[in-house]
Amino acid sequence: MKIGIIADTHDKIEITRAAIQDLKARGVAALFHCGDLLGLGVLELCRELPSYVVFGNNDKPRSRLIQAAADWGIHHLGDGGEVVLGDWRIAMTHGHLPQQVKSLLQAQPDVLLLGHSHQRRDEHRNGTWIINPGALHRATVKTCALLDLEERRLEFLSCQAPG
């Protein structure tokens, strides 16, 4: 199974749409958004795949995002949580709450997905694969990530808005 990972889209609709279309074309089965969606437009784009999202420090008002996620069948994990896909335990949080990151790491998931820093990250720590896909906003090179769970392979993809 392949999963797509995006973060820090900051309501940038066109580049987010392009990233999701690229991930779909590469055969991802699910999308994980690591926070800072900002608006309903990006959340609505996530509907194109089975999706899991968390809050970022810029996601307000939360109530509007929670209601839209529920209406659209998007799995919303609040500030962070864990999902099981096959044999994989995948935890996710935005990364702006150090205690949340610590708590998720202590549970020793197979993978911890983060955003917030706008910096790509591919690190293994105490049995957990820590991944930050980079950002689609305020990053020199805008990136998302594709994680192939079967092949245990991570690929960072360069993203750009059409035009």
mmCIF file with all atom_site columns, C-alpha atoms in Angstrom:
data_model
loop_
_atom_site.group_PDB
_atom_site.id
_atom_site.type_symbol
_atom_site.label_atom_id
_atom_site.label_alt_id
_atom_site.label_comp_id
_atom_site.label_asym_id
_atom_site.label_entity_id
_atom_site.label_seq_id
_atom_site.pdbx_PDB_ins_code
_atom_site.Cartn_x
_atom_site.Cartn_y
_atom_site.Cartn_z
_atom_site.occupancy
_atom_site.B_iso_or_equiv
_atom_site.pdbx_formal_charge
_atom_site.auth_seq_id
_atom_site.auth_comp_id
_atom_site.auth_asym_id
_atom_site.auth_atom_id
_atom_site.pdbx_PDB_model_num
ATOM 1   C CA . MET A 1 1   ? 0.000   0.000  0.000   1.00 0.00 ? 1   MET A CA 1
ATOM 2   C CA . LYS A 1 2   ? 1.199   3.490  -0.865  1.00 0.00 ? 2   LYS A CA 1
ATOM 3   C CA . ILE A 1 3   ? 0.252   6.562  1.158   1.00 0.00 ? 3   ILE A CA 1
ATOM 4   C CA . GLY A 1 4   ? 0.602   10.233 0.271   1.00 0.00 ? 4   GLY A CA 1
ATOM 5   C CA . ILE A 1 5   ? 1.802   12.702 2.893   1.00 0.00 ? 5   ILE A CA 1
ATOM 6   C CA . ILE A 1 6   ? 1.331   16.471 2.714   1.00 0.00 ? 6   ILE A CA 1
ATOM 7   C CA . ALA A 1 7   ? 1.670   19.269 5.254   1.00 0.00 ? 7   ALA A CA 1
ATOM 8   C CA . ASP A 1 8   ? 1.573   23.010 5.642   1.00 0.00 ? 8   ASP A CA 1
ATOM 9   C CA . THR A 1 9   ? -0.576  23.722 2.612   1.00 0.00 ? 9   THR A CA 1
ATOM 10  C CA . HIS A 1 10  ? -1.758  27.040 4.124   1.00 0.00 ? 10  HIS A CA 1
ATOM 11  C CA . ASP A 1 11  ? -4.819  27.223 1.874   1.00 0.00 ? 11  ASP A CA 1
ATOM 12  C CA . LYS A 1 12  ? -2.743  27.088 -1.320  1.00 0.00 ? 12  LYS A CA 1
ATOM 13  C CA . ILE A 1 13  ? -5.388  25.391 -3.464  1.00 0.00 ? 13  ILE A CA 1
ATOM 14  C CA . GLU A 1 14  ? -3.660  25.038 -6.834  1.00 0.00 ? 14  GLU A CA 1
ATOM 15  C CA . ILE A 1 15  ? -0.395  23.510 -5.596  1.00 0.00 ? 15  ILE A CA 1
ATOM 16  C CA . THR A 1 16  ? -2.301  21.243 -3.198  1.00 0.00 ? 16  THR A CA 1
ATOM 17  C CA . ARG A 1 17  ? -4.554  20.067 -6.024  1.00 0.00 ? 17  ARG A CA 1
ATOM 18  C CA . ALA A 1 18  ? -1.490  19.378 -8.196  1.00 0.00 ? 18  ALA A CA 1
ATOM 19  C CA . ALA A 1 19  ? 0.246   17.458 -5.377  1.00 0.00 ? 19  ALA A CA 1
ATOM 20  C CA . ILE A 1 20  ? -2.834  15.310 -4.709  1.00 0.00 ? 20  ILE A CA 1
ATOM 21  C CA . GLN A 1 21  ? -3.279  14.578 -8.433  1.00 0.00 ? 21  GLN A CA 1
ATOM 22  C CA . ASP A 1 22  ? 0.392   13.537 -8.681  1.00 0.00 ? 22  ASP A CA 1
ATOM 23  C CA . LEU A 1 23  ? 0.050   11.268 -5.641  1.00 0.00 ? 23  LEU A CA 1
ATOM 24  C CA . LYS A 1 24  ? -3.128  9.719  -7.072  1.00 0.00 ? 24  LYS A CA 1
ATOM 25  C CA . ALA A 1 25  ? -1.378  9.100  -10.403 1.00 0.00 ? 25  ALA A CA 1
ATOM 26  C CA . ARG A 1 26  ? 1.378   7.287  -8.495  1.00 0.00 ? 26  ARG A CA 1
ATOM 27  C CA . GLY A 1 27  ? -1.173  4.939  -6.943  1.00 0.00 ? 27  GLY A CA 1
ATOM 28  C CA . VAL A 1 28  ? -1.547  6.141  -3.370  1.00 0.00 ? 28  VAL A CA 1
ATOM 29  C CA . ALA A 1 29  ? -4.425  4.529  -1.494  1.00 0.00 ? 29  ALA A CA 1
ATOM 30  C CA . ALA A 1 30  ? -4.690  7.083  1.330   1.00 0.00 ? 30  ALA A CA 1
ATOM 31  C CA . LEU A 1 31  ? -3.692  10.672 2.064   1.00 0.00 ? 31  LEU A CA 1
ATOM 32  C CA . PHE A 1 32  ? -2.290  12.019 5.331   1.00 0.00 ? 32  PHE A CA 1
ATOM 33  C CA . HIS A 1 33  ? -2.331  15.799 5.901   1.00 0.00 ? 33  HIS A CA 1
ATOM 34  C CA . CYS A 1 34  ? -0.089  16.821 8.801   1.00 0.00 ? 34  CYS A CA 1
ATOM 35  C CA . GLY A 1 35  ? -1.811  20.119 9.556   1.00 0.00 ? 35  GLY A CA 1
ATOM 36  C CA . ASP A 1 36  ? -1.994  23.785 8.642   1.00 0.00 ? 36  ASP A CA 1
ATOM 37  C CA . LEU A 1 37  ? -4.684  23.266 6.043   1.00 0.00 ? 37  LEU A CA 1
ATOM 38  C CA . LEU A 1 38  ? -6.181  26.678 6.993   1.00 0.00 ? 38  LEU A CA 1
ATOM 39  C CA . GLY A 1 39  ? -9.335  26.649 4.929   1.00 0.00 ? 39  GLY A CA 1
ATOM 40  C CA . LEU A 1 40  ? -12.111 24.399 3.794   1.00 0.00 ? 40  LEU A CA 1
ATOM 41  C CA . GLY A 1 41  ? -10.787 24.442 0.209   1.00 0.00 ? 41  GLY A CA 1
ATOM 42  C CA . VAL A 1 42  ? -7.762  22.279 1.003   1.00 0.00 ? 42  VAL A CA 1
ATOM 43  C CA . LEU A 1 43  ? -9.845  20.015 3.232   1.00 0.00 ? 43  LEU A CA 1
ATOM 44  C CA . GLU A 1 44  ? -12.299 19.537 0.365   1.00 0.00 ? 44  GLU A CA 1
ATOM 45  C CA . LEU A 1 45  ? -9.446  18.505 -1.953  1.00 0.00 ? 45  LEU A CA 1
ATOM 46  C CA . CYS A 1 46  ? -8.538  15.774 0.547   1.00 0.00 ? 46  CYS A CA 1
ATOM 47  C CA . ARG A 1 47  ? -11.889 14.118 -0.227  1.00 0.00 ? 47  ARG A CA 1
ATOM 48  C CA . GLU A 1 48  ? -10.389 12.683 -3.406  1.00 0.00 ? 48  GLU A CA 1
ATOM 49  C CA . LEU A 1 49  ? -8.765  9.895  -1.381  1.00 0.00 ? 49  LEU A CA 1
ATOM 50  C CA . PRO A 1 50  ? -9.430  8.236  1.959   1.00 0.00 ? 50  PRO A CA 1
ATOM 51  C CA . SER A 1 51  ? -7.857  10.926 4.148   1.00 0.00 ? 51  SER A CA 1
ATOM 52  C CA . TYR A 1 52  ? -6.565  11.522 7.656   1.00 0.00 ? 52  TYR A CA 1
ATOM 53  C CA . VAL A 1 53  ? -5.885  15.044 8.938   1.00 0.00 ? 53  VAL A CA 1
ATOM 54  C CA . VAL A 1 54  ? -4.652  16.741 12.113  1.00 0.00 ? 54  VAL A CA 1
ATOM 55  C CA . PHE A 1 55  ? -4.805  20.327 13.345  1.00 0.00 ? 55  PHE A CA 1
ATOM 56  C CA . GLY A 1 56  ? -1.894  22.665 12.842  1.00 0.00 ? 56  GLY A CA 1
ATOM 57  C CA . ASN A 1 57  ? -1.195  25.809 14.828  1.00 0.00 ? 57  ASN A CA 1
ATOM 58  C CA . ASN A 1 58  ? -2.896  27.920 12.120  1.00 0.00 ? 58  ASN A CA 1
ATOM 59  C CA . ASP A 1 59  ? -6.068  25.823 11.755  1.00 0.00 ? 59  ASP A CA 1
ATOM 60  C CA . LYS A 1 60  ? -8.890  27.951 13.179  1.00 0.00 ? 60  LYS A CA 1
ATOM 61  C CA . PRO A 1 61  ? -11.767 27.840 13.786  1.00 0.00 ? 61  PRO A CA 1
ATOM 62  C CA . ARG A 1 62  ? -11.477 24.178 14.581  1.00 0.00 ? 62  ARG A CA 1
ATOM 63  C CA . SER A 1 63  ? -15.221 23.614 14.859  1.00 0.00 ? 63  SER A CA 1
ATOM 64  C CA . ARG A 1 64  ? -15.734 24.476 11.182  1.00 0.00 ? 64  ARG A CA 1
ATOM 65  C CA . LEU A 1 65  ? -12.964 22.097 10.081  1.00 0.00 ? 65  LEU A CA 1
ATOM 66  C CA . ILE A 1 66  ? -14.207 19.286 12.334  1.00 0.00 ? 66  ILE A CA 1
ATOM 67  C CA . GLN A 1 67  ? -17.752 19.597 10.969  1.00 0.00 ? 67  GLN A CA 1
ATOM 68  C CA . ALA A 1 68  ? -16.611 19.677 7.343   1.00 0.00 ? 68  ALA A CA 1
ATOM 69  C CA . ALA A 1 69  ? -14.313 16.663 7.878   1.00 0.00 ? 69  ALA A CA 1
ATOM 70  C CA . ALA A 1 70  ? -17.233 14.726 9.386   1.00 0.00 ? 70  ALA A CA 1
ATOM 71  C CA . ASP A 1 71  ? -19.562 15.742 6.554   1.00 0.00 ? 71  ASP A CA 1
ATOM 72  C CA . TRP A 1 72  ? -17.025 14.700 3.913   1.00 0.00 ? 72  TRP A CA 1
ATOM 73  C CA . GLY A 1 73  ? -15.929 11.396 5.496   1.00 0.00 ? 73  GLY A CA 1
ATOM 74  C CA . ILE A 1 74  ? -12.423 12.607 6.315   1.00 0.00 ? 74  ILE A CA 1
ATOM 75  C CA . HIS A 1 75  ? -10.819 11.088 9.422   1.00 0.00 ? 75  HIS A CA 1
ATOM 76  C CA . HIS A 1 76  ? -9.888  13.950 11.733  1.00 0.00 ? 76  HIS A CA 1
ATOM 77  C CA . LEU A 1 77  ? -7.436  13.118 14.529  1.00 0.00 ? 77  LEU A CA 1
ATOM 78  C CA . GLY A 1 78  ? -7.531  16.436 16.415  1.00 0.00 ? 78  GLY A CA 1
ATOM 79  C CA . ASP A 1 79  ? -4.040  17.467 17.529  1.00 0.00 ? 79  ASP A CA 1
ATOM 80  C CA . GLY A 1 80  ? -2.729  13.984 16.883  1.00 0.00 ? 80  GLY A CA 1
ATOM 81  C CA . GLY A 1 81  ? -3.465  10.306 16.935  1.00 0.00 ? 81  GLY A CA 1
ATOM 82  C CA . GLU A 1 82  ? -2.753  6.925  15.457  1.00 0.00 ? 82  GLU A CA 1
ATOM 83  C CA . VAL A 1 83  ? -4.146  4.966  12.520  1.00 0.00 ? 83  VAL A CA 1
ATOM 84  C CA . VAL A 1 84  ? -3.596  1.283  11.773  1.00 0.00 ? 84  VAL A CA 1
ATOM 85  C CA . LEU A 1 85  ? -3.217  0.364  8.094   1.00 0.00 ? 85  LEU A CA 1
ATOM 86  C CA . GLY A 1 86  ? -2.523  -3.321 7.619   1.00 0.00 ? 86  GLY A CA 1
ATOM 87  C CA . ASP A 1 87  ? 0.402   -4.154 9.892   1.00 0.00 ? 87  ASP A CA 1
ATOM 88  C CA . TRP A 1 88  ? 1.485   -0.514 10.199  1.00 0.00 ? 88  TRP A CA 1
ATOM 89  C CA . ARG A 1 89  ? 0.799   1.771  13.156  1.00 0.00 ? 89  ARG A CA 1
ATOM 90  C CA . ILE A 1 90  ? 0.974   5.317  11.778  1.00 0.00 ? 90  ILE A CA 1
ATOM 91  C CA . ALA A 1 91  ? 0.899   8.222  14.226  1.00 0.00 ? 91  ALA A CA 1
ATOM 92  C CA . MET A 1 92  ? 0.455   11.791 13.083  1.00 0.00 ? 92  MET A CA 1
ATOM 93  C CA . THR A 1 93  ? 0.600   15.271 14.590  1.00 0.00 ? 93  THR A CA 1
ATOM 94  C CA . HIS A 1 94  ? 1.468   18.706 13.256  1.00 0.00 ? 94  HIS A CA 1
ATOM 95  C CA . GLY A 1 95  ? 4.575   19.014 15.412  1.00 0.00 ? 95  GLY A CA 1
ATOM 96  C CA . HIS A 1 96  ? 3.955   22.363 17.126  1.00 0.00 ? 96  HIS A CA 1
ATOM 97  C CA . LEU A 1 97  ? 3.053   20.741 20.458  1.00 0.00 ? 97  LEU A CA 1
ATOM 98  C CA . PRO A 1 98  ? 6.220   19.116 21.901  1.00 0.00 ? 98  PRO A CA 1
ATOM 99  C CA . GLN A 1 99  ? 4.273   17.111 24.494  1.00 0.00 ? 99  GLN A CA 1
ATOM 100 C CA . GLN A 1 100 ? 2.050   15.636 21.761  1.00 0.00 ? 100 GLN A CA 1
ATOM 101 C CA . VAL A 1 101 ? 5.115   14.586 19.742  1.00 0.00 ? 101 VAL A CA 1
ATOM 102 C CA . LYS A 1 102 ? 6.706   13.060 22.855  1.00 0.00 ? 102 LYS A CA 1
ATOM 103 C CA . SER A 1 103 ? 3.546   11.167 23.758  1.00 0.00 ? 103 SER A CA 1
ATOM 104 C CA . LEU A 1 104 ? 3.146   9.728  20.266  1.00 0.00 ? 104 LEU A CA 1
ATOM 105 C CA . LEU A 1 105 ? 6.822   8.696  20.148  1.00 0.00 ? 105 LEU A CA 1
ATOM 106 C CA . GLN A 1 106 ? 6.530   6.988  23.544  1.00 0.00 ? 106 GLN A CA 1
ATOM 107 C CA . ALA A 1 107 ? 3.792   4.758  22.097  1.00 0.00 ? 107 ALA A CA 1
ATOM 108 C CA . GLN A 1 108 ? 6.430   3.551  19.587  1.00 0.00 ? 108 GLN A CA 1
ATOM 109 C CA . PRO A 1 109 ? 4.401   3.586  16.363  1.00 0.00 ? 109 PRO A CA 1
ATOM 110 C CA . ASP A 1 110 ? 6.001   2.254  13.204  1.00 0.00 ? 110 ASP A CA 1
ATOM 111 C CA . VAL A 1 111 ? 5.787   5.717  11.621  1.00 0.00 ? 111 VAL A CA 1
ATOM 112 C CA . LEU A 1 112 ? 5.339   9.235  13.015  1.00 0.00 ? 112 LEU A CA 1
ATOM 113 C CA . LEU A 1 113 ? 4.239   11.872 10.491  1.00 0.00 ? 113 LEU A CA 1
ATOM 114 C CA . LEU A 1 114 ? 4.919   15.547 11.269  1.00 0.00 ? 114 LEU A CA 1
ATOM 115 C CA . GLY A 1 115 ? 4.607   18.952 9.647   1.00 0.00 ? 115 GLY A CA 1
ATOM 116 C CA . HIS A 1 116 ? 5.131   22.458 11.073  1.00 0.00 ? 116 HIS A CA 1
ATOM 117 C CA . SER A 1 117 ? 8.850   22.995 10.345  1.00 0.00 ? 117 SER A CA 1
ATOM 118 C CA . HIS A 1 118 ? 8.395   23.198 6.548   1.00 0.00 ? 118 HIS A CA 1
ATOM 119 C CA . GLN A 1 119 ? 11.540  21.010 6.387   1.00 0.00 ? 119 GLN A CA 1
ATOM 120 C CA . ARG A 1 120 ? 11.722  17.490 4.950   1.00 0.00 ? 120 ARG A CA 1
ATOM 121 C CA . ARG A 1 121 ? 12.673  14.849 7.467   1.00 0.00 ? 121 ARG A CA 1
ATOM 122 C CA . ASP A 1 122 ? 13.505  11.151 7.094   1.00 0.00 ? 122 ASP A CA 1
ATOM 123 C CA . GLU A 1 123 ? 14.822  9.757  10.359  1.00 0.00 ? 123 GLU A CA 1
ATOM 124 C CA . HIS A 1 124 ? 14.679  6.516  12.338  1.00 0.00 ? 124 HIS A CA 1
ATOM 125 C CA . ARG A 1 125 ? 14.591  6.772  16.119  1.00 0.00 ? 125 ARG A CA 1
ATOM 126 C CA . ASN A 1 126 ? 14.117  3.846  18.521  1.00 0.00 ? 126 ASN A CA 1
ATOM 127 C CA . GLY A 1 127 ? 12.200  1.798  15.964  1.00 0.00 ? 127 GLY A CA 1
ATOM 128 C CA . THR A 1 128 ? 9.994   4.667  14.734  1.00 0.00 ? 128 THR A CA 1
ATOM 129 C CA . TRP A 1 129 ? 10.336  6.128  11.252  1.00 0.00 ? 129 TRP A CA 1
ATOM 130 C CA . ILE A 1 130 ? 9.873   9.908  11.582  1.00 0.00 ? 130 ILE A CA 1
ATOM 131 C CA . ILE A 1 131 ? 8.771   11.638 8.387   1.00 0.00 ? 131 ILE A CA 1
ATOM 132 C CA . ASN A 1 132 ? 8.040   15.256 7.551   1.00 0.00 ? 132 ASN A CA 1
ATOM 133 C CA . PRO A 1 133 ? 7.018   15.677 3.897   1.00 0.00 ? 133 PRO A CA 1
ATOM 134 C CA . GLY A 1 134 ? 8.153   19.299 3.751   1.00 0.00 ? 134 GLY A CA 1
ATOM 135 C CA . ALA A 1 135 ? 5.638   21.990 2.858   1.00 0.00 ? 135 ALA A CA 1
ATOM 136 C CA . LEU A 1 136 ? 3.576   23.350 -0.015  1.00 0.00 ? 136 LEU A CA 1
ATOM 137 C CA . HIS A 1 137 ? 3.896   26.908 1.349   1.00 0.00 ? 137 HIS A CA 1
ATOM 138 C CA . ARG A 1 138 ? 6.876   28.995 2.493   1.00 0.00 ? 138 ARG A CA 1
ATOM 139 C CA . ALA A 1 139 ? 9.471   26.444 1.459   1.00 0.00 ? 139 ALA A CA 1
ATOM 140 C CA . THR A 1 140 ? 12.281  27.009 -1.016  1.00 0.00 ? 140 THR A CA 1
ATOM 141 C CA . VAL A 1 141 ? 11.454  23.683 -2.660  1.00 0.00 ? 141 VAL A CA 1
ATOM 142 C CA . LYS A 1 142 ? 7.828   22.699 -2.149  1.00 0.00 ? 142 LYS A CA 1
ATOM 143 C CA . THR A 1 143 ? 7.459   18.982 -1.488  1.00 0.00 ? 143 THR A CA 1
ATOM 144 C CA . CYS A 1 144 ? 5.125   16.193 -0.476  1.00 0.00 ? 144 CYS A CA 1
ATOM 145 C CA . ALA A 1 145 ? 5.998   12.556 0.158   1.00 0.00 ? 145 ALA A CA 1
ATOM 146 C CA . LEU A 1 146 ? 5.017   9.103  -1.019  1.00 0.00 ? 146 LEU A CA 1
ATOM 147 C CA . LEU A 1 147 ? 5.539   6.214  1.388   1.00 0.00 ? 147 LEU A CA 1
ATOM 148 C CA . ASP A 1 148 ? 5.338   2.700  -0.021  1.00 0.00 ? 148 ASP A CA 1
ATOM 149 C CA . LEU A 1 149 ? 4.559   0.562  3.034   1.00 0.00 ? 149 LEU A CA 1
ATOM 150 C CA . GLU A 1 150 ? 5.149   -2.758 1.271   1.00 0.00 ? 150 GLU A CA 1
ATOM 151 C CA . GLU A 1 151 ? 8.564   -1.782 -0.081  1.00 0.00 ? 151 GLU A CA 1
ATOM 152 C CA . ARG A 1 152 ? 9.449   0.350  2.975   1.00 0.00 ? 152 ARG A CA 1
ATOM 153 C CA . ARG A 1 153 ? 10.470  3.146  0.625   1.00 0.00 ? 153 ARG A CA 1
ATOM 154 C CA . LEU A 1 154 ? 10.020  6.897  1.057   1.00 0.00 ? 154 LEU A CA 1
ATOM 155 C CA . GLU A 1 155 ? 10.147  9.316  -1.852  1.00 0.00 ? 155 GLU A CA 1
ATOM 156 C CA . PHE A 1 156 ? 9.984   13.102 -1.605  1.00 0.00 ? 156 PHE A CA 1
ATOM 157 C CA . LEU A 1 157 ? 8.235   14.677 -4.589  1.00 0.00 ? 157 LEU A CA 1
ATOM 158 C CA . SER A 1 158 ? 8.823   18.194 -5.820  1.00 0.00 ? 158 SER A CA 1
ATOM 159 C CA . CYS A 1 159 ? 5.503   20.012 -6.213  1.00 0.00 ? 159 CYS A CA 1
ATOM 160 C CA . GLN A 1 160 ? 4.453   23.076 -8.138  1.00 0.00 ? 160 GLN A CA 1
ATOM 161 C CA . ALA A 1 161 ? 1.220   24.733 -9.095  1.00 0.00 ? 161 ALA A CA 1
ATOM 162 C CA . PRO A 1 162 ? 0.279   24.423 -12.766 1.00 0.00 ? 162 PRO A CA 1
ATOM 163 C CA . GLY A 1 163 ? 0.926   27.325 -15.050 1.00 0.00 ? 163 GLY A CA 1
#
